[in-house]
Amino acid sequence: MGSTSRPLLSLLCLALLFYSAISELCNPQDKKVLLKIKQAFNNPYILTSWNPNTDCCDWYCVTCDSTSHRINSLTVFAGNLSGQIPPEVGDLPFLTNLEFHKLSNVTGHIQPAIVKLTHLNFLRLSWLNLTGPIPDFVSKLKNLTFIDFAFNQLSGSIPPSLSELPKLGGLHLDRNKLSGPIPSSFGNFPQGLYLFLSHNQLTGSIPSSFAHMDFGYIDLSRNKLVGDASVVFGSNKTIQIVDLSRNLLKFNLSKVVLPKSLTSLDLNHNMIYGGLPVELTTLNLQYLNVSYNRLCGQIPVGGKLQSFDYSNYFHNRCLCGSPLPSCK
């Protein structure tokens, strides 16, 4: 190689190094934090792409904002992660999405450092093995539109302060070990909320404040709730799906005013009495189950009521008519 070509080669190498340095979009501080998170999880295979020599905006499980190039999403799904969610997640100040999902070896409590993520609007910590209570600090994340803590081992009572989240559209606390009553403050949520509290150990009655609340979807099934559930319904509401099955609810169904928007109603395994409202024939029902209650009288004829299986009506005190045996 000639004497003049060696300096040119050196200059070319320096130029390439300089170009690679300035072409990296990832914020250096964000990169440092992500590498600490990887280390806290003992360098798992799912985070193999988190290589300090590459641009972290190209790493698996993260995305960068197209303008600021700050990390705005951390989504870890169905990998071999184990251990506790490290406090460093709170050191990604521009996160809008945080998700750890289907990672059964992730343990510990809900990480307190999450309270620093003031831009967060989507928070999913589901299908993990989290224990302890749902902390009050969640209510300080005022930009949240969606919370999913389902399929964990969370216990204790539900904090009433969650209703202070002004933008919340979905709340999934189902399949945990939560106990105590449903907070009456839950009647103050934004209208149209999708609320999932099923498969817990909740007790007491459905809050009377729900009379003023118009949910989009409500699932309170498989708890130990008692009393009247008519507050969930109402002629002016636009709720579509109601599941109150497998509780200890006791009220007169014939006096309930059903919203015209209702497409699915599951009341099975309660102590509900009275008869089936004639208004059921006017609804565009895709699903109905009132089995294992104390209902009486003839099943109204019309709409879709005769299209459901007899098992959706059976084990009632004296309910009769198609698809059950005819009334005598």
Short mmCIF file of C-alpha atoms in Angstrom, two decimals:
data_model
loop_
_atom_site.label_atom_id
_atom_site.label_comp_id
_atom_site.label_asym_id
_atom_site.label_seq_id
_atom_site.Cartn_x
_atom_site.Cartn_y
_atom_site.Cartn_z
CA MET A 1 0.00 0.00 0.00
CA GLY A 2 1.40 3.44 -0.95
CA SER A 3 2.43 6.04 1.59
CA THR A 4 -0.32 8.40 0.46
CA SER A 5 -3.10 5.82 0.75
CA ARG A 6 -2.52 5.07 4.46
CA PRO A 7 -3.47 8.59 5.70
CA LEU A 8 -6.51 8.51 3.42
CA LEU A 9 -7.58 5.18 4.93
CA SER A 10 -7.12 6.57 8.43
CA LEU A 11 -9.20 9.61 7.56
CA LEU A 12 -11.90 7.36 6.12
CA CYS A 13 -12.01 5.26 9.31
CA LEU A 14 -12.24 8.41 11.43
CA ALA A 15 -15.03 9.74 9.21
CA LEU A 16 -16.99 6.50 9.56
CA LEU A 17 -16.60 6.55 13.34
CA PHE A 18 -17.69 10.19 13.44
CA TYR A 19 -20.67 9.48 11.18
CA SER A 20 -21.83 6.52 13.27
CA ALA A 21 -21.59 8.63 16.42
CA ILE A 22 -23.65 11.51 15.05
CA SER A 23 -26.12 9.21 13.25
CA GLU A 24 -27.21 7.53 16.50
CA LEU A 25 -30.60 8.98 17.37
CA CYS A 26 -30.98 7.48 20.84
CA ASN A 27 -30.60 9.80 23.81
CA PRO A 28 -27.44 8.76 25.74
CA GLN A 29 -29.18 8.98 29.12
CA ASP A 30 -32.10 6.84 27.94
CA LYS A 31 -29.63 4.29 26.62
CA LYS A 32 -27.82 4.17 29.95
CA VAL A 33 -31.11 3.60 31.79
CA LEU A 34 -32.19 0.79 29.42
CA LEU A 35 -28.86 -0.99 29.90
CA LYS A 36 -29.38 -0.79 33.68
CA ILE A 37 -32.84 -2.34 33.25
CA LYS A 38 -31.32 -5.13 31.17
CA GLN A 39 -28.68 -5.74 33.84
CA ALA A 40 -31.32 -5.77 36.60
CA PHE A 41 -33.08 -8.60 34.75
CA ASN A 42 -29.75 -10.49 34.39
CA ASN A 43 -29.33 -9.84 30.67
CA PRO A 44 -32.25 -11.99 29.42
CA TYR A 45 -32.42 -13.38 25.91
CA ILE A 46 -35.46 -11.25 25.01
CA LEU A 47 -33.27 -8.14 25.41
CA THR A 48 -30.33 -9.46 23.34
CA SER A 49 -30.71 -6.60 20.86
CA TRP A 50 -29.95 -4.11 23.64
CA ASN A 51 -26.33 -3.80 22.55
CA PRO A 52 -24.42 -0.74 23.82
CA ASN A 53 -22.73 -0.43 20.42
CA THR A 54 -25.99 0.06 18.51
CA ASP A 55 -28.67 2.74 18.41
CA CYS A 56 -31.21 2.07 21.16
CA CYS A 57 -33.98 3.47 18.95
CA ASP A 58 -33.52 0.24 16.95
CA TRP A 59 -33.72 -2.08 19.96
CA TYR A 60 -36.46 -4.66 20.42
CA CYS A 61 -39.23 -3.76 22.92
CA VAL A 62 -38.64 0.02 22.74
CA THR A 63 -39.63 2.87 20.46
CA CYS A 64 -38.37 6.44 20.18
CA ASP A 65 -40.33 9.61 19.54
CA SER A 66 -39.88 10.58 15.88
CA THR A 67 -39.00 14.18 16.75
CA SER A 68 -37.22 14.19 20.10
CA HIS A 69 -35.82 10.63 19.75
CA ARG A 70 -36.50 10.04 23.45
CA ILE A 71 -37.72 6.59 24.48
CA ASN A 72 -41.53 6.80 24.62
CA SER A 73 -42.50 3.12 24.80
CA LEU A 74 -41.16 0.12 26.70
CA THR A 75 -43.13 -3.03 25.91
CA VAL A 76 -41.82 -6.41 27.09
CA PHE A 77 -44.08 -9.31 26.11
CA ALA A 78 -43.94 -13.07 26.68
CA GLY A 79 -40.23 -13.63 27.29
CA ASN A 80 -37.94 -15.34 29.79
CA LEU A 81 -37.78 -12.34 32.12
CA SER A 82 -37.53 -13.00 35.86
CA GLY A 83 -37.14 -10.86 38.96
CA GLN A 84 -38.71 -7.57 39.98
CA ILE A 85 -39.42 -4.61 37.73
CA PRO A 86 -36.43 -2.36 38.53
CA PRO A 87 -36.80 1.24 39.75
CA GLU A 88 -34.90 2.44 36.67
CA VAL A 89 -38.17 2.27 34.67
CA GLY A 90 -39.00 5.55 36.39
CA ASP A 91 -35.89 7.16 34.83
CA LEU A 92 -37.35 7.19 31.30
CA PRO A 93 -39.18 10.52 31.70
CA PHE A 94 -40.78 10.60 28.24
CA LEU A 95 -42.49 7.18 28.44
CA THR A 96 -46.11 7.20 27.31
CA ASN A 97 -46.46 3.39 27.13
CA LEU A 98 -45.18 0.92 29.73
CA GLU A 99 -46.04 -2.74 29.35
CA PHE A 100 -44.85 -5.95 30.99
CA HIS A 101 -47.20 -8.74 29.90
CA LYS A 102 -47.28 -12.55 30.12
CA LEU A 103 -44.09 -12.83 32.17
CA SER A 104 -44.98 -15.23 34.98
CA ASN A 105 -41.55 -14.98 36.63
CA VAL A 106 -41.78 -11.22 37.17
CA THR A 107 -42.53 -10.76 40.87
CA GLY A 108 -42.64 -8.13 43.60
CA HIS A 109 -44.91 -5.14 44.13
CA ILE A 110 -46.02 -2.52 41.61
CA GLN A 111 -42.84 -0.47 41.21
CA PRO A 112 -43.15 2.88 43.11
CA ALA A 113 -40.77 4.62 40.68
CA ILE A 114 -43.55 4.50 38.05
CA VAL A 115 -45.00 7.59 39.77
CA LYS A 116 -42.27 9.66 38.06
CA LEU A 117 -43.65 8.84 34.59
CA THR A 118 -45.97 11.83 34.32
CA HIS A 119 -46.48 11.46 30.55
CA LEU A 120 -47.69 7.86 30.85
CA ASN A 121 -51.05 7.13 29.22
CA PHE A 122 -50.91 3.32 28.83
CA LEU A 123 -49.89 1.12 31.78
CA ARG A 124 -50.10 -2.66 31.49
CA LEU A 125 -48.58 -4.94 34.15
CA SER A 126 -50.62 -8.08 33.47
CA TRP A 127 -50.19 -11.86 33.59
CA LEU A 128 -47.21 -11.41 35.92
CA ASN A 129 -46.81 -12.57 39.51
CA LEU A 130 -47.13 -9.21 41.25
CA THR A 131 -48.22 -9.20 44.89
CA GLY A 132 -49.21 -6.60 47.45
CA PRO A 133 -51.78 -3.81 47.13
CA ILE A 134 -52.66 -1.48 44.28
CA PRO A 135 -50.84 1.68 45.40
CA ASP A 136 -52.47 5.08 45.75
CA PHE A 137 -49.75 6.72 43.70
CA VAL A 138 -51.30 5.39 40.48
CA SER A 139 -53.91 8.16 40.79
CA LYS A 140 -51.14 10.78 40.40
CA LEU A 141 -50.52 9.73 36.78
CA LYS A 142 -53.18 12.08 35.42
CA ASN A 143 -52.56 11.28 31.75
CA LEU A 144 -53.45 7.60 32.05
CA THR A 145 -56.15 6.43 29.66
CA PHE A 146 -55.70 2.69 30.26
CA ILE A 147 -54.65 0.55 33.26
CA ASP A 148 -54.31 -3.23 33.16
CA PHE A 149 -53.21 -5.07 36.33
CA ALA A 150 -55.13 -8.26 35.50
CA PHE A 151 -53.94 -11.82 36.16
CA ASN A 152 -51.66 -11.14 39.14
CA GLN A 153 -51.76 -11.90 42.86
CA LEU A 154 -52.62 -8.37 43.98
CA SER A 155 -54.49 -8.17 47.29
CA GLY A 156 -56.09 -5.67 49.65
CA SER A 157 -58.79 -3.16 48.85
CA ILE A 158 -59.17 -1.11 45.68
CA PRO A 159 -57.98 2.48 46.23
CA PRO A 160 -60.87 4.96 45.77
CA SER A 161 -58.36 7.49 44.42
CA LEU A 162 -58.27 5.71 41.04
CA SER A 163 -61.46 7.60 40.15
CA GLU A 164 -59.40 10.81 40.19
CA LEU A 165 -57.88 9.87 36.81
CA PRO A 166 -59.66 12.30 34.47
CA LYS A 167 -58.87 10.55 31.15
CA LEU A 168 -59.25 6.88 32.08
CA GLY A 169 -61.15 4.78 29.54
CA GLY A 170 -60.24 1.26 30.66
CA LEU A 171 -59.50 -0.30 34.07
CA HIS A 172 -58.63 -4.01 34.31
CA LEU A 173 -58.18 -5.31 37.86
CA ASP A 174 -59.68 -8.73 37.18
CA ARG A 175 -58.26 -12.08 38.28
CA ASN A 176 -56.46 -10.99 41.41
CA LYS A 177 -57.12 -11.44 45.13
CA LEU A 178 -58.67 -8.03 45.79
CA SER A 179 -61.12 -7.76 48.68
CA GLY A 180 -63.42 -5.24 50.32
CA PRO A 181 -66.08 -3.14 48.60
CA ILE A 182 -66.12 -1.45 45.22
CA PRO A 183 -65.32 2.20 46.06
CA SER A 184 -68.35 4.50 45.80
CA SER A 185 -66.04 7.02 44.12
CA PHE A 186 -66.07 4.75 41.04
CA GLY A 187 -69.32 6.47 40.10
CA ASN A 188 -67.21 9.54 39.29
CA PHE A 189 -65.14 8.01 36.49
CA PRO A 190 -65.29 9.43 32.95
CA GLN A 191 -68.43 8.21 31.18
CA GLY A 192 -68.02 5.17 28.93
CA LEU A 193 -65.35 3.50 31.09
CA TYR A 194 -64.66 -0.20 30.52
CA LEU A 195 -64.47 -1.64 34.06
CA PHE A 196 -63.23 -5.19 34.76
CA LEU A 197 -63.24 -6.34 38.40
CA SER A 198 -64.13 -10.03 37.91
CA HIS A 199 -62.57 -13.05 39.63
CA ASN A 200 -61.70 -11.33 42.91
CA GLN A 201 -63.07 -11.50 46.45
CA LEU A 202 -65.00 -8.24 46.47
CA THR A 203 -67.86 -7.89 48.95
CA GLY A 204 -70.64 -5.47 49.77
CA SER A 205 -73.17 -3.94 47.41
CA ILE A 206 -72.74 -2.26 44.05
CA PRO A 207 -72.31 1.46 44.84
CA SER A 208 -75.44 3.59 44.47
CA SER A 209 -73.22 6.15 42.71
CA PHE A 210 -73.27 3.83 39.68
CA ALA A 211 -76.76 5.22 38.98
CA HIS A 212 -75.02 8.33 37.59
CA MET A 213 -72.34 6.37 35.74
CA ASP A 214 -72.67 5.15 32.17
CA PHE A 215 -70.14 2.38 31.60
CA GLY A 216 -69.32 1.05 28.16
CA TYR A 217 -68.61 -2.44 29.52
CA ILE A 218 -68.80 -3.66 33.11
CA ASP A 219 -67.71 -7.06 34.40
CA LEU A 220 -68.16 -7.68 38.13
CA SER A 221 -68.55 -11.45 37.83
CA ARG A 222 -67.20 -14.07 40.23
CA ASN A 223 -67.10 -11.98 43.39
CA LYS A 224 -69.24 -11.96 46.55
CA LEU A 225 -71.35 -8.89 45.82
CA VAL A 226 -74.80 -8.63 47.39
CA GLY A 227 -77.97 -6.60 47.03
CA ASP A 228 -79.40 -4.56 44.19
CA ALA A 229 -77.68 -4.21 40.81
CA SER A 230 -80.39 -2.14 39.10
CA VAL A 231 -78.19 1.00 39.43
CA VAL A 232 -76.02 -0.36 36.61
CA PHE A 233 -78.95 -0.02 34.20
CA GLY A 234 -81.19 2.86 33.11
CA SER A 235 -83.08 4.08 30.06
CA ASN A 236 -80.66 6.93 29.30
CA LYS A 237 -77.51 4.82 29.45
CA THR A 238 -75.49 3.52 26.51
CA ILE A 239 -73.84 0.53 28.20
CA GLN A 240 -73.43 -2.46 25.87
CA ILE A 241 -72.06 -5.37 27.92
CA VAL A 242 -72.96 -6.28 31.52
CA ASP A 243 -71.63 -9.34 33.35
CA LEU A 244 -72.76 -9.67 36.98
CA SER A 245 -72.72 -13.48 37.08
CA ARG A 246 -71.71 -15.65 40.02
CA ASN A 247 -72.34 -13.24 42.86
CA LEU A 248 -74.95 -13.05 45.63
CA LEU A 249 -77.07 -10.34 44.04
CA LYS A 250 -80.75 -10.17 44.97
CA PHE A 251 -83.20 -7.80 43.25
CA ASN A 252 -86.40 -7.76 41.19
CA LEU A 253 -85.41 -7.99 37.53
CA SER A 254 -88.91 -7.11 36.31
CA LYS A 255 -88.49 -3.58 37.72
CA VAL A 256 -85.17 -2.93 36.00
CA VAL A 257 -85.16 -0.42 33.13
CA LEU A 258 -82.81 -1.81 30.49
CA PRO A 259 -80.90 0.50 28.12
CA LYS A 260 -81.60 0.01 24.41
CA SER A 261 -77.86 -0.24 23.75
CA LEU A 262 -77.47 -3.54 25.64
CA THR A 263 -76.00 -6.36 23.52
CA SER A 264 -74.85 -8.82 26.21
CA LEU A 265 -76.32 -9.54 29.66
CA ASP A 266 -75.04 -12.26 31.99
CA LEU A 267 -76.75 -12.62 35.37
CA ASN A 268 -76.31 -16.37 35.97
CA HIS A 269 -75.76 -17.82 39.47
CA ASN A 270 -77.33 -15.11 41.65
CA MET A 271 -80.57 -14.80 43.65
CA ILE A 272 -82.41 -12.54 41.23
CA TYR A 273 -86.20 -12.80 41.31
CA GLY A 274 -89.22 -11.44 39.44
CA GLY A 275 -89.77 -11.94 35.72
CA LEU A 276 -87.94 -11.17 32.51
CA PRO A 277 -88.72 -7.63 31.26
CA VAL A 278 -90.62 -7.48 27.96
CA GLU A 279 -88.06 -4.85 26.83
CA LEU A 280 -85.62 -7.72 26.29
CA THR A 281 -87.47 -8.52 23.05
CA THR A 282 -86.62 -5.08 21.65
CA LEU A 283 -82.87 -5.34 22.21
CA ASN A 284 -80.22 -6.49 19.74
CA LEU A 285 -78.94 -9.11 22.19
CA GLN A 286 -75.98 -11.21 21.13
CA TYR A 287 -75.85 -13.02 24.49
CA LEU A 288 -78.18 -13.56 27.44
CA ASN A 289 -77.78 -15.85 30.46
CA VAL A 290 -80.13 -15.70 33.46
CA SER A 291 -79.75 -19.33 34.60
CA TYR A 292 -79.46 -20.35 38.27
CA ASN A 293 -81.62 -17.59 39.74
CA ARG A 294 -85.12 -17.33 41.23
CA LEU A 295 -86.99 -15.98 38.23
CA CYS A 296 -90.64 -16.76 37.50
CA GLY A 297 -93.18 -16.30 34.73
CA GLN A 298 -93.17 -16.70 30.98
CA ILE A 299 -90.14 -15.90 28.86
CA PRO A 300 -91.33 -13.02 26.62
CA VAL A 301 -91.79 -14.03 22.97
CA GLY A 302 -89.92 -12.05 20.39
CA GLY A 303 -86.58 -10.53 19.52
CA LYS A 304 -83.77 -13.02 20.05
CA LEU A 305 -85.02 -14.54 23.30
CA GLN A 306 -86.06 -17.84 21.72
CA SER A 307 -82.74 -18.19 19.87
CA PHE A 308 -80.77 -18.76 23.08
CA ASP A 309 -80.29 -22.27 24.44
CA TYR A 310 -82.49 -23.59 27.24
CA SER A 311 -79.37 -23.78 29.44
CA ASN A 312 -79.25 -19.97 29.40
CA TYR A 313 -82.61 -19.97 31.26
CA PHE A 314 -82.73 -23.16 33.32
CA HIS A 315 -82.52 -23.63 37.10
CA ASN A 316 -84.93 -20.84 37.94
CA ARG A 317 -87.83 -21.08 40.36
CA CYS A 318 -90.68 -21.09 37.86
CA LEU A 319 -89.52 -19.63 34.56
CA CYS A 320 -91.31 -21.18 31.62
CA GLY A 321 -91.98 -20.88 27.90
CA SER A 322 -89.76 -21.45 24.88
CA PRO A 323 -86.96 -22.53 24.91
CA LEU A 324 -87.96 -23.96 28.35
CA PRO A 325 -91.03 -26.19 28.73
CA SER A 326 -94.31 -24.39 28.08
CA CYS A 327 -96.18 -22.70 30.91
CA LYS A 328 -99.08 -24.70 32.35
#
